[in-house]
Short mmCIF file of C-alpha atoms and ligand atoms in Angstrom, two decimals:
data_model
loop_
_atom_site.label_atom_id
_atom_site.label_comp_id
_atom_site.label_asym_id
_atom_site.label_seq_id
_atom_site.Cartn_x
_atom_site.Cartn_y
_atom_site.Cartn_z
CA MET O 1 70.97 20.15 119.43
CA THR O 2 70.22 18.70 115.95
CA GLU O 3 72.28 20.22 113.15
CA GLU O 4 70.52 20.53 109.75
CA HIS O 5 71.31 22.22 106.45
CA PHE O 6 68.93 24.00 104.06
CA ASP O 7 69.51 26.23 101.07
CA VAL O 8 66.94 28.70 102.43
CA VAL O 9 65.53 29.19 105.93
CA ILE O 10 62.54 31.54 106.20
CA ILE O 11 61.51 33.02 109.56
CA GLY O 12 57.76 33.59 109.32
CA GLY O 13 54.99 31.90 107.35
CA GLY O 14 52.87 34.89 106.35
CA ASN O 15 52.35 36.45 102.92
CA ALA O 16 56.01 37.45 102.68
CA GLY O 17 57.45 34.09 103.73
CA ILE O 18 55.07 32.17 101.49
CA GLY O 19 55.95 34.56 98.63
CA VAL O 20 59.61 33.53 98.92
CA THR O 21 58.84 29.83 98.53
CA GLY O 22 57.61 30.02 94.90
CA PRO O 23 60.84 31.08 93.12
CA VAL O 24 63.20 29.16 95.42
CA ARG O 25 61.29 25.89 95.18
CA ARG O 26 60.92 26.24 91.39
CA ALA O 27 64.72 26.50 91.32
CA GLY O 28 64.90 23.25 93.33
CA LEU O 29 66.39 24.75 96.51
CA SER O 30 65.68 23.09 99.87
CA VAL O 31 63.54 25.29 102.11
CA ALA O 32 62.59 25.36 105.78
CA MET O 33 59.90 27.77 106.97
CA ILE O 34 59.65 28.49 110.70
CA GLU O 35 56.26 29.62 111.98
CA ALA O 36 55.43 30.35 115.61
CA ARG O 37 51.65 30.77 115.21
CA ASP O 38 49.25 30.14 112.29
CA LEU O 39 50.47 29.62 108.74
CA GLY O 40 49.31 32.52 106.62
CA GLY O 41 50.29 35.06 109.27
CA THR O 42 48.38 38.25 109.91
CA CYS O 43 46.44 38.90 106.68
CA PRO O 44 44.21 35.81 106.54
CA ASN O 45 44.14 35.03 110.27
CA ARG O 46 44.18 38.38 112.11
CA GLY O 47 44.09 41.09 109.45
CA CYS O 48 42.67 41.79 105.99
CA THR O 49 40.38 38.78 105.62
CA PRO O 50 38.58 38.62 108.99
CA LYS O 51 38.44 42.43 109.14
CA LYS O 52 36.73 42.53 105.75
CA VAL O 53 33.99 40.25 107.10
CA LEU O 54 33.18 42.94 109.68
CA VAL O 55 33.51 45.68 107.05
CA ALA O 56 31.03 43.80 104.84
CA ALA O 57 28.52 43.88 107.71
CA GLY O 58 29.18 47.62 108.03
CA GLN O 59 28.46 47.95 104.31
CA ALA O 60 25.16 46.09 104.75
CA LEU O 61 24.18 48.52 107.52
CA HIS O 62 25.15 51.45 105.28
CA ASP O 63 22.93 50.03 102.52
CA ILE O 64 20.04 49.62 104.96
CA GLU O 65 20.50 53.25 106.06
CA ARG O 66 19.76 54.31 102.48
CA ALA O 67 17.03 51.77 101.77
CA ALA O 68 14.30 54.40 102.02
CA GLN O 69 15.84 56.25 99.07
CA HIS O 70 15.31 53.11 97.01
CA GLN O 71 11.69 53.10 98.26
CA ILE O 72 12.31 50.08 100.51
CA ALA O 73 10.80 50.14 103.98
CA VAL O 74 12.96 48.33 106.51
CA GLY O 75 12.80 48.13 110.28
CA GLU O 76 15.57 49.07 112.69
CA PRO O 77 18.48 46.72 111.86
CA LYS O 78 19.77 44.59 114.72
CA LEU O 79 23.29 43.27 114.37
CA ASP O 80 24.03 40.14 116.43
CA TRP O 81 27.69 40.91 117.13
CA ALA O 82 28.53 37.51 118.66
CA ALA O 83 27.10 35.79 115.57
CA LEU O 84 29.05 38.12 113.28
CA ILE O 85 32.32 37.28 115.08
CA ALA O 86 31.40 33.57 114.78
CA ARG O 87 30.79 34.06 111.02
CA GLU O 88 34.17 35.78 110.69
CA LYS O 89 35.97 32.96 112.55
CA ASN O 90 34.13 30.31 110.54
CA LEU O 91 35.09 31.89 107.21
CA ILE O 92 38.81 31.84 108.02
CA LYS O 93 39.12 28.69 110.08
CA ASP O 94 40.44 26.40 107.32
CA ILE O 95 43.09 28.80 105.98
CA PRO O 96 46.13 27.65 108.03
CA GLU O 97 45.49 23.99 107.21
CA ASN O 98 44.96 24.71 103.52
CA LEU O 99 48.24 26.61 103.48
CA ALA O 100 50.01 23.77 105.31
CA ARG O 101 48.85 21.44 102.52
CA ALA O 102 50.01 23.96 99.89
CA MET O 103 53.45 24.18 101.53
CA ALA O 104 53.67 20.36 101.71
CA ARG O 105 52.82 20.15 97.99
CA ARG O 106 55.59 22.68 97.35
CA LYS O 107 57.93 20.51 99.47
CA VAL O 108 58.64 23.26 101.96
CA GLU O 109 59.48 21.88 105.41
CA VAL O 110 57.35 23.80 107.88
CA ILE O 111 58.86 23.88 111.37
CA ARG O 112 56.64 24.96 114.25
CA GLY O 113 58.28 27.19 116.84
CA TYR O 114 60.01 30.51 117.34
CA GLY O 115 63.19 31.02 115.33
CA SER O 116 66.07 33.31 116.16
CA PHE O 117 69.61 33.81 114.92
CA ALA O 118 72.35 31.69 116.50
CA GLY O 119 75.02 32.87 114.06
CA PRO O 120 75.42 34.66 110.71
CA GLU O 121 74.26 31.56 108.83
CA THR O 122 72.34 29.73 111.54
CA VAL O 123 68.83 29.94 112.92
CA ARG O 124 67.83 28.12 116.06
CA VAL O 125 64.32 26.81 116.64
CA GLY O 126 63.80 24.70 119.76
CA ASP O 127 66.64 22.19 119.84
CA ARG O 128 67.31 22.39 116.09
CA ALA O 129 70.13 24.43 114.58
CA LEU O 130 69.34 25.21 110.92
CA HIS O 131 72.35 26.19 108.85
CA ALA O 132 71.38 28.00 105.66
CA GLY O 133 72.78 29.38 102.44
CA HIS O 134 70.23 32.17 102.79
CA ILE O 135 68.07 33.31 105.69
CA VAL O 136 64.92 35.34 105.09
CA ILE O 137 63.40 37.50 107.81
CA ALA O 138 59.65 37.54 107.11
CA ALA O 139 58.54 37.96 110.72
CA GLY O 140 55.85 40.59 110.12
CA SER O 141 54.83 43.40 112.45
CA LYS O 142 53.24 44.08 115.83
CA PRO O 143 51.29 47.00 117.31
CA ARG O 144 53.53 49.99 118.00
CA PRO O 145 54.04 50.30 121.77
CA LEU O 146 52.74 53.73 122.82
CA PRO O 147 54.65 55.44 125.64
CA ILE O 148 51.54 56.42 127.61
CA PRO O 149 50.99 55.82 131.34
CA GLY O 150 48.25 53.16 131.43
CA ALA O 151 49.12 51.80 127.94
CA GLU O 152 48.59 48.28 129.31
CA HIS O 153 44.82 48.95 129.29
CA MET O 154 44.75 49.21 125.50
CA ILE O 155 43.54 46.36 123.32
CA THR O 156 44.66 45.65 119.74
CA SER O 157 43.06 44.64 116.43
CA ASP O 158 43.60 40.97 117.42
CA ASP O 159 41.34 41.52 120.42
CA MET O 160 38.68 43.39 118.40
CA LEU O 161 38.52 40.53 115.90
CA SER O 162 37.87 38.01 118.69
CA ASP O 163 35.75 40.00 121.14
CA ASP O 164 32.19 38.68 120.73
CA LYS O 165 30.73 41.43 122.92
CA ARG O 166 30.32 44.70 121.06
CA PRO O 167 31.46 47.59 123.27
CA GLN O 168 28.99 50.42 123.79
CA SER O 169 31.84 52.90 123.50
CA VAL O 170 35.38 52.77 122.11
CA ILE O 171 38.29 55.21 122.08
CA PHE O 172 41.00 54.74 119.48
CA ILE O 173 44.39 56.23 120.35
CA GLY O 174 45.77 57.14 116.93
CA GLY O 175 43.89 57.88 113.73
CA GLY O 176 45.34 55.33 111.35
CA VAL O 177 43.84 52.67 109.10
CA ILE O 178 42.78 50.25 111.86
CA SER O 179 40.98 53.00 113.81
CA LEU O 180 38.96 54.16 110.80
CA GLU O 181 38.12 50.67 109.57
CA PHE O 182 36.99 49.26 112.92
CA GLY O 183 35.60 52.65 113.99
CA HIS O 184 33.19 52.68 111.04
CA VAL O 185 31.94 49.16 111.75
CA TYR O 186 31.44 49.87 115.46
CA ALA O 187 29.71 53.20 114.78
CA ARG O 188 27.36 51.68 112.23
CA ALA O 189 26.59 48.89 114.68
CA GLY O 190 25.60 51.49 117.29
CA SER O 191 28.73 52.01 119.40
CA SER O 192 29.96 55.45 120.34
CA VAL O 193 33.40 55.92 118.74
CA THR O 194 36.10 58.49 119.47
CA ILE O 195 39.40 58.81 117.60
CA LEU O 196 42.21 60.80 119.21
CA GLU O 197 45.08 61.60 116.83
CA ALA O 198 48.29 63.40 117.80
CA LEU O 199 49.05 64.79 114.33
CA PRO O 200 47.00 67.51 112.62
CA GLN O 201 45.57 64.97 110.13
CA LEU O 202 44.16 61.45 110.33
CA LEU O 203 45.93 58.99 107.99
CA PRO O 204 48.91 61.34 107.59
CA ALA O 205 50.36 59.54 104.56
CA MET O 206 47.16 59.94 102.51
CA ASP O 207 46.03 62.90 100.38
CA THR O 208 44.81 65.70 102.65
CA ASP O 209 41.64 66.44 100.66
CA ALA O 210 40.71 62.76 100.47
CA VAL O 211 41.17 62.43 104.23
CA ALA O 212 38.98 65.53 104.77
CA GLN O 213 36.21 63.84 102.73
CA LEU O 214 36.52 60.64 104.76
CA GLN O 215 36.60 62.56 108.03
CA ALA O 216 33.42 64.44 107.09
CA GLU O 217 31.66 61.17 106.25
CA SER O 218 32.97 59.59 109.47
CA GLU O 219 31.58 62.49 111.49
CA ARG O 220 28.28 62.23 109.62
CA ILE O 221 27.85 58.69 110.94
CA GLY O 222 28.75 59.80 114.45
CA LEU O 223 32.48 59.30 114.95
CA GLN O 224 34.00 61.93 117.21
CA ILE O 225 37.40 62.85 115.85
CA LYS O 226 39.98 65.04 117.51
CA THR O 227 43.35 65.78 115.89
CA GLY O 228 46.35 67.58 117.39
CA VAL O 229 45.76 65.75 120.68
CA ARG O 230 48.37 64.93 123.34
CA ILE O 231 47.45 61.84 125.34
CA GLY O 232 48.23 62.19 129.05
CA ARG O 233 47.26 58.82 130.53
CA ILE O 234 44.75 55.99 130.53
CA GLU O 235 43.05 55.03 133.78
CA ALA O 236 40.92 51.99 134.55
CA SER O 237 37.97 52.10 136.90
CA ALA O 238 35.12 49.65 137.41
CA GLY O 239 35.63 47.85 134.09
CA ARG O 240 35.69 51.09 132.11
CA PHE O 241 38.50 53.32 130.96
CA ARG O 242 39.22 57.01 131.09
CA VAL O 243 41.61 58.73 128.70
CA ILE O 244 43.05 62.04 129.85
CA PHE O 245 44.29 64.18 126.98
CA THR O 246 45.09 67.76 126.00
CA HIS O 247 43.27 69.28 123.05
CA GLU O 248 43.30 72.92 121.94
CA GLY O 249 45.24 73.85 125.06
CA LYS O 250 42.74 72.33 127.50
CA GLU O 251 42.95 69.12 129.51
CA LYS O 252 39.99 66.87 128.75
CA ALA O 253 38.81 63.35 129.57
CA ALA O 254 36.83 60.75 127.65
CA GLU O 255 35.45 57.46 128.95
CA ALA O 256 34.76 54.21 127.15
CA ASP O 257 34.35 50.44 127.52
CA ARG O 258 37.46 49.83 125.44
CA VAL O 259 40.58 51.78 124.52
CA VAL O 260 42.32 50.57 121.36
CA ASN O 261 45.93 51.03 120.29
CA GLY O 262 45.45 52.64 116.87
CA GLY O 263 49.05 53.84 116.70
CA GLY O 264 50.12 51.72 113.74
CA ARG O 265 52.45 48.75 113.61
CA ILE O 266 56.23 48.25 113.65
CA ALA O 267 58.50 45.49 112.37
CA ASP O 268 58.49 42.53 114.76
CA VAL O 269 62.22 41.84 114.70
CA ASP O 270 63.58 42.84 118.10
CA ALA O 271 63.53 39.29 119.56
CA LEU O 272 65.30 37.66 116.60
CA ASN O 273 68.79 38.04 118.12
CA LEU O 274 69.80 40.00 115.01
CA SER O 275 73.22 40.81 116.43
CA ALA O 276 74.12 37.10 116.54
CA GLY O 277 73.19 37.01 112.85
CA GLN O 278 75.44 40.03 112.15
CA VAL O 279 72.35 41.84 110.85
CA ASP O 280 72.75 45.58 111.41
CA HIS O 281 69.67 47.18 112.87
CA ASP O 282 68.68 50.28 114.70
CA ASN O 283 65.62 50.45 116.90
CA GLY O 284 63.80 47.65 115.05
CA ARG O 285 64.82 48.89 111.60
CA ILE O 286 67.00 46.43 109.70
CA ALA O 287 69.48 48.18 107.40
CA THR O 288 68.98 46.87 103.84
CA ASP O 289 70.37 47.59 100.40
CA SER O 290 68.16 48.19 97.36
CA TYR O 291 67.64 44.40 96.92
CA LEU O 292 65.98 43.92 100.33
CA ARG O 293 69.23 42.32 101.52
CA SER O 294 70.80 43.00 104.89
CA ALA O 295 73.41 45.75 104.49
CA SER O 296 75.78 43.85 106.80
CA ASN O 297 75.13 40.14 106.11
CA PRO O 298 74.59 39.32 102.41
CA ARG O 299 73.10 35.90 103.24
CA VAL O 300 70.13 37.57 104.90
CA PHE O 301 67.11 39.11 103.16
CA VAL O 302 64.08 40.90 104.65
CA CYS O 303 60.55 41.14 103.25
CA GLY O 304 56.99 42.10 104.16
CA ASP O 305 56.04 44.05 107.28
CA ALA O 306 59.48 43.27 108.74
CA VAL O 307 60.86 45.85 106.27
CA ALA O 308 60.65 49.13 108.14
CA THR O 309 60.51 51.36 105.06
CA SER O 310 57.81 49.96 102.75
CA PRO O 311 54.01 50.14 103.25
CA GLN O 312 52.59 47.40 105.46
CA LEU O 313 50.22 45.81 102.98
CA SER O 314 49.51 42.22 102.19
CA PRO O 315 50.13 42.43 98.40
CA ILE O 316 53.41 44.24 99.09
CA ALA O 317 54.47 41.45 101.49
CA THR O 318 53.75 38.84 98.78
CA TYR O 319 55.52 40.95 96.13
CA GLU O 320 58.59 41.53 98.30
CA GLY O 321 58.67 37.82 99.24
CA ASP O 322 58.61 36.81 95.57
CA LEU O 323 61.30 39.41 94.78
CA VAL O 324 63.53 38.12 97.59
CA GLY O 325 63.02 34.57 96.30
CA ARG O 326 64.11 35.71 92.83
CA ASN O 327 67.11 37.56 94.28
CA ILE O 328 68.19 34.36 96.05
CA VAL O 329 67.89 32.36 92.82
CA ASP O 330 69.26 34.93 90.34
CA GLY O 331 71.79 36.71 92.57
CA ALA O 332 70.72 40.07 94.00
CA LYS O 333 69.52 42.08 91.02
CA HIS O 334 65.79 42.77 91.53
CA SER O 335 64.78 45.97 93.35
CA PRO O 336 61.23 46.68 94.48
CA ASP O 337 59.09 49.32 92.76
CA TYR O 338 56.16 50.56 94.83
CA THR O 339 54.89 53.33 92.55
CA SER O 340 51.72 51.68 91.23
CA ILE O 341 50.56 49.74 94.29
CA ALA O 342 46.99 50.60 95.18
CA THR O 343 45.75 50.73 98.74
CA ALA O 344 42.44 51.26 100.49
CA VAL O 345 41.20 52.23 103.92
CA TYR O 346 38.09 50.07 104.25
CA ALA O 347 35.88 52.55 105.97
CA VAL O 348 32.35 52.45 104.55
CA PRO O 349 32.63 53.97 101.97
CA ALA O 350 36.34 53.33 101.45
CA LEU O 351 39.17 55.77 100.82
CA ALA O 352 41.34 54.34 98.06
CA ALA O 353 44.57 55.62 96.57
CA VAL O 354 47.42 54.87 94.23
CA GLY O 355 50.52 56.88 93.46
CA LEU O 356 51.43 60.30 94.75
CA THR O 357 49.39 62.70 96.86
CA GLU O 358 48.92 66.24 95.57
CA ALA O 359 51.34 67.49 98.25
CA ALA O 360 54.00 65.00 97.10
CA VAL O 361 53.57 66.06 93.46
CA LYS O 362 53.97 69.71 94.46
CA ALA O 363 57.04 68.89 96.57
CA LYS O 364 58.62 67.21 93.54
CA GLY O 365 57.96 70.33 91.49
CA VAL O 366 56.23 68.38 88.69
CA ALA O 367 53.83 70.38 86.49
CA ALA O 368 50.54 68.52 86.83
CA ASP O 369 46.81 68.86 86.20
CA VAL O 370 44.77 68.02 89.29
CA HIS O 371 41.22 66.91 88.46
CA VAL O 372 39.01 67.05 91.56
CA ASN O 373 35.38 65.96 91.36
CA ASP O 374 32.62 65.89 93.94
CA MET O 375 30.48 63.31 92.11
CA ARG O 376 27.44 63.22 94.39
CA ASP O 377 25.36 64.85 91.65
CA TRP O 378 26.52 62.44 88.96
CA PHE O 379 23.92 59.98 87.80
CA SER O 380 25.69 56.85 89.07
CA ALA O 381 26.13 58.36 92.54
CA ARG O 382 22.48 59.42 92.65
CA THR O 383 21.35 56.00 91.41
CA TYR O 384 23.05 54.35 94.37
CA ALA O 385 22.16 57.20 96.76
CA GLU O 386 25.82 57.60 97.64
CA THR O 387 26.55 59.72 100.70
CA VAL O 388 30.04 60.60 99.49
CA ALA O 389 31.48 60.27 95.98
CA TRP O 390 34.76 62.07 95.45
CA SER O 391 37.83 61.72 93.26
CA LYS O 392 41.13 63.45 92.65
CA VAL O 393 43.26 62.36 89.71
CA ILE O 394 46.68 63.92 89.17
CA VAL O 395 48.12 63.86 85.66
CA ASP O 396 51.63 64.82 84.56
CA ARG O 397 51.13 67.77 82.21
CA GLY O 398 54.13 66.87 80.06
CA SER O 399 53.82 63.09 79.65
CA ASP O 400 50.05 62.72 80.27
CA GLN O 401 50.87 59.88 82.70
CA ILE O 402 48.80 59.31 85.83
CA LEU O 403 50.79 60.40 88.90
CA GLY O 404 48.15 59.67 91.53
CA ALA O 405 44.47 58.85 91.98
CA HIS O 406 42.45 59.21 95.18
CA PHE O 407 38.84 58.31 95.86
CA VAL O 408 36.28 58.29 98.63
CA GLY O 409 33.23 56.23 97.75
CA HIS O 410 32.08 55.67 94.15
CA ALA O 411 33.60 52.14 94.12
CA GLY O 412 36.99 53.83 94.34
CA HIS O 413 38.45 50.73 96.01
CA GLU O 414 37.83 48.92 92.69
CA LEU O 415 38.55 51.82 90.28
CA VAL O 416 41.92 52.45 91.93
CA ASN O 417 43.19 49.22 90.38
CA ILE O 418 42.50 50.54 86.88
CA PHE O 419 44.60 53.60 87.69
CA GLY O 420 47.34 51.37 89.19
CA LEU O 421 47.37 49.36 85.96
CA ALA O 422 47.61 52.58 83.94
CA MET O 423 50.55 53.76 86.03
CA LYS O 424 52.41 50.45 85.81
CA PHE O 425 51.98 49.96 82.08
CA GLY O 426 52.19 53.59 81.00
CA ILE O 427 48.57 53.99 79.88
CA ARG O 428 48.09 57.72 79.47
CA ALA O 429 45.20 59.83 80.75
CA ARG O 430 44.07 60.36 77.13
CA GLU O 431 43.82 56.57 76.64
CA LEU O 432 41.85 56.10 79.86
CA ARG O 433 39.49 58.81 78.59
CA GLU O 434 39.14 57.17 75.18
CA HIS O 435 38.55 53.63 76.48
CA ILE O 436 35.00 52.33 76.11
CA TYR O 437 33.68 51.15 79.47
CA ALA O 438 30.62 49.06 80.25
CA TYR O 439 27.79 51.47 80.91
CA PRO O 440 26.41 52.37 83.38
CA THR O 441 29.19 51.51 85.81
CA PHE O 442 31.28 53.54 88.20
CA ALA O 443 34.23 52.81 85.90
CA SER O 444 32.44 54.54 83.03
CA ASP O 445 32.77 57.76 85.06
CA ILE O 446 36.57 57.56 84.76
CA ARG O 447 36.32 59.46 81.46
CA HIS O 448 34.70 62.38 83.26
CA MET O 449 36.98 62.17 86.31
CA LEU O 450 39.87 63.05 84.01
CA GLY O 451 38.36 66.30 82.79
CA ARG O 452 38.45 67.39 79.16
CA ALA O 453 41.25 66.39 76.81
C1 FAD V 501 43.80 44.37 111.51
C2 FAD V 501 44.62 44.40 110.26
C3 FAD V 501 44.00 44.60 109.05
C4 FAD V 501 44.74 44.61 107.88
N1 FAD V 501 44.09 44.81 106.71
C5 FAD V 501 44.79 44.85 105.56
C6 FAD V 501 44.11 45.04 104.32
O1 FAD V 501 42.89 45.19 104.28
N2 FAD V 501 44.85 45.05 103.18
C7 FAD V 501 46.22 44.89 103.20
O2 FAD V 501 46.84 44.90 102.14
N3 FAD V 501 46.88 44.71 104.36
C8 FAD V 501 46.19 44.68 105.55
N4 FAD V 501 46.86 44.48 106.72
C9 FAD V 501 48.32 44.32 106.69
C10 FAD V 501 48.71 42.88 106.29
O3 FAD V 501 48.06 41.98 107.14
C11 FAD V 501 50.22 42.73 106.42
O4 FAD V 501 50.85 43.71 105.62
C12 FAD V 501 50.69 41.37 105.98
O5 FAD V 501 50.03 40.35 106.68
C13 FAD V 501 52.20 41.25 106.21
O6 FAD V 501 52.64 39.98 105.86
P1 FAD V 501 54.02 39.43 106.43
O7 FAD V 501 54.19 38.10 105.85
O8 FAD V 501 55.07 40.44 106.26
O9 FAD V 501 53.78 39.33 108.00
P2 FAD V 501 52.75 38.40 108.79
O10 FAD V 501 51.57 38.07 107.98
O11 FAD V 501 52.52 39.07 110.09
O12 FAD V 501 53.56 37.05 109.00
C14 FAD V 501 54.66 36.97 109.84
C15 FAD V 501 54.63 35.62 110.48
O13 FAD V 501 55.87 35.40 111.14
C16 FAD V 501 55.63 34.71 112.32
N5 FAD V 501 56.79 34.99 113.17
C17 FAD V 501 57.21 36.17 113.65
N6 FAD V 501 58.37 36.04 114.30
C18 FAD V 501 58.67 34.74 114.23
C19 FAD V 501 59.78 33.97 114.73
N7 FAD V 501 60.79 34.54 115.35
N8 FAD V 501 59.77 32.63 114.50
C20 FAD V 501 58.74 32.05 113.81
N9 FAD V 501 57.70 32.71 113.33
C21 FAD V 501 57.68 34.05 113.53
C22 FAD V 501 54.33 35.25 112.85
O14 FAD V 501 53.70 34.32 113.71
C23 FAD V 501 53.56 35.46 111.55
O15 FAD V 501 52.75 34.35 111.24
C24 FAD V 501 46.14 44.44 107.93
C25 FAD V 501 46.80 44.24 109.15
C26 FAD V 501 46.05 44.22 110.30
C27 FAD V 501 46.75 44.00 111.61
#
């Protein structure tokens, strides 16, 4: 066993781990980063970036669907799925190497292998024992195991991003982000798609009305969606799969070429030997204080998807990584603030949101104006022949601050960033209304989305 010493040892080389390296290297601390797979982690290699390549193809099919409204005659589109997967792989193939060069420039020692705790200040990787002033858990997440007989037949998003044969039919167990995003691409490409969700609502954390808009659009393009479902079992027969489930009191069955685990993701920390590191945890949830520091071992910090309580998003992983880096350098004094972080479900069109849902505003008892607009009749929506164009903006009646903004279509996945900016820097609804926007753009509709002053 080789014994080595570093100021900081980071377990995981994804957005969160890389985020840590900036502040700690600027402060001149020595850093080792342990990575078991590809540098960059999930987002660029198996998440956001490759998925968006498929979503972009779905968008192209959506545009072709509406070509006739722009007086363009097009034939039946034919998507070469194998070539699309090859395009996706080609676009991302250089990312791990580019990041390895970036880490070398930053003088971060990247160690290949699987790291786990060997003591409260020691991480073991292969035959190396790394002793550290600080240890950062940035190990990311993994698909949530679903306790269903036959669960081993389910595939994951990793498989969908690599499978160069488009299934004729797919069943998603769980109606979360991955199911809607991949479900839209598959459906637009011609696959039959079913989503089975246990709760009464798809995307349970999102605004109920926004989800209803997205569900209606999803059903318009052919997705079959059932909520309030109890999954009984998954059976395999002759290369196909059968899902037995109960819906509205009746036992039913659905068959498909693939069954996908769409049950969300959980922190990937259970094999890190956390107990050896004196890191308190319960069922994969590491106990932290308000500085993303282990509640039991002050040398240890957690960031990114490995944090069980913050949204699993790539910009949040980077933000938390940077914050942990600053807490290591400055002494723990920076706490995360998630209020103005925008997010999107990249269905086509996307559902995008920032801030509170209407239900959350009501639960807080805040007096608020809720501006809801179906914008399909607005000129910009008609110009682009939008199939759905919907917004809900929630404004604090007392302070005139934006509390939440929710969109389906209408470039909401871009506009949401303007509302996030307003929330972070205290730009009031009145100021958003008064701002002069380039015209005609979807952003120029923001003035009308906010109702009258
Ligand atoms: C299909 C999919 C689509 C997504 N799309 C979006 C999107 O559009 N927008 C968005 O904001 N977010 C998206 N996400 C979420 C986003 O990818 C994650 O929030 C983000 O990658 C988390 O970064 P991280 O650094 O915490 O974890 P990761 O990126 O997962 O990095 C963790 C790294 O740690 C390594 N590791 C784990 N354990 C060990 C160990 N013991 N030793 C050594 N190495 C270890 C892993 O190999 C991995 O590389 C998507 C996720 C998926 C799965």
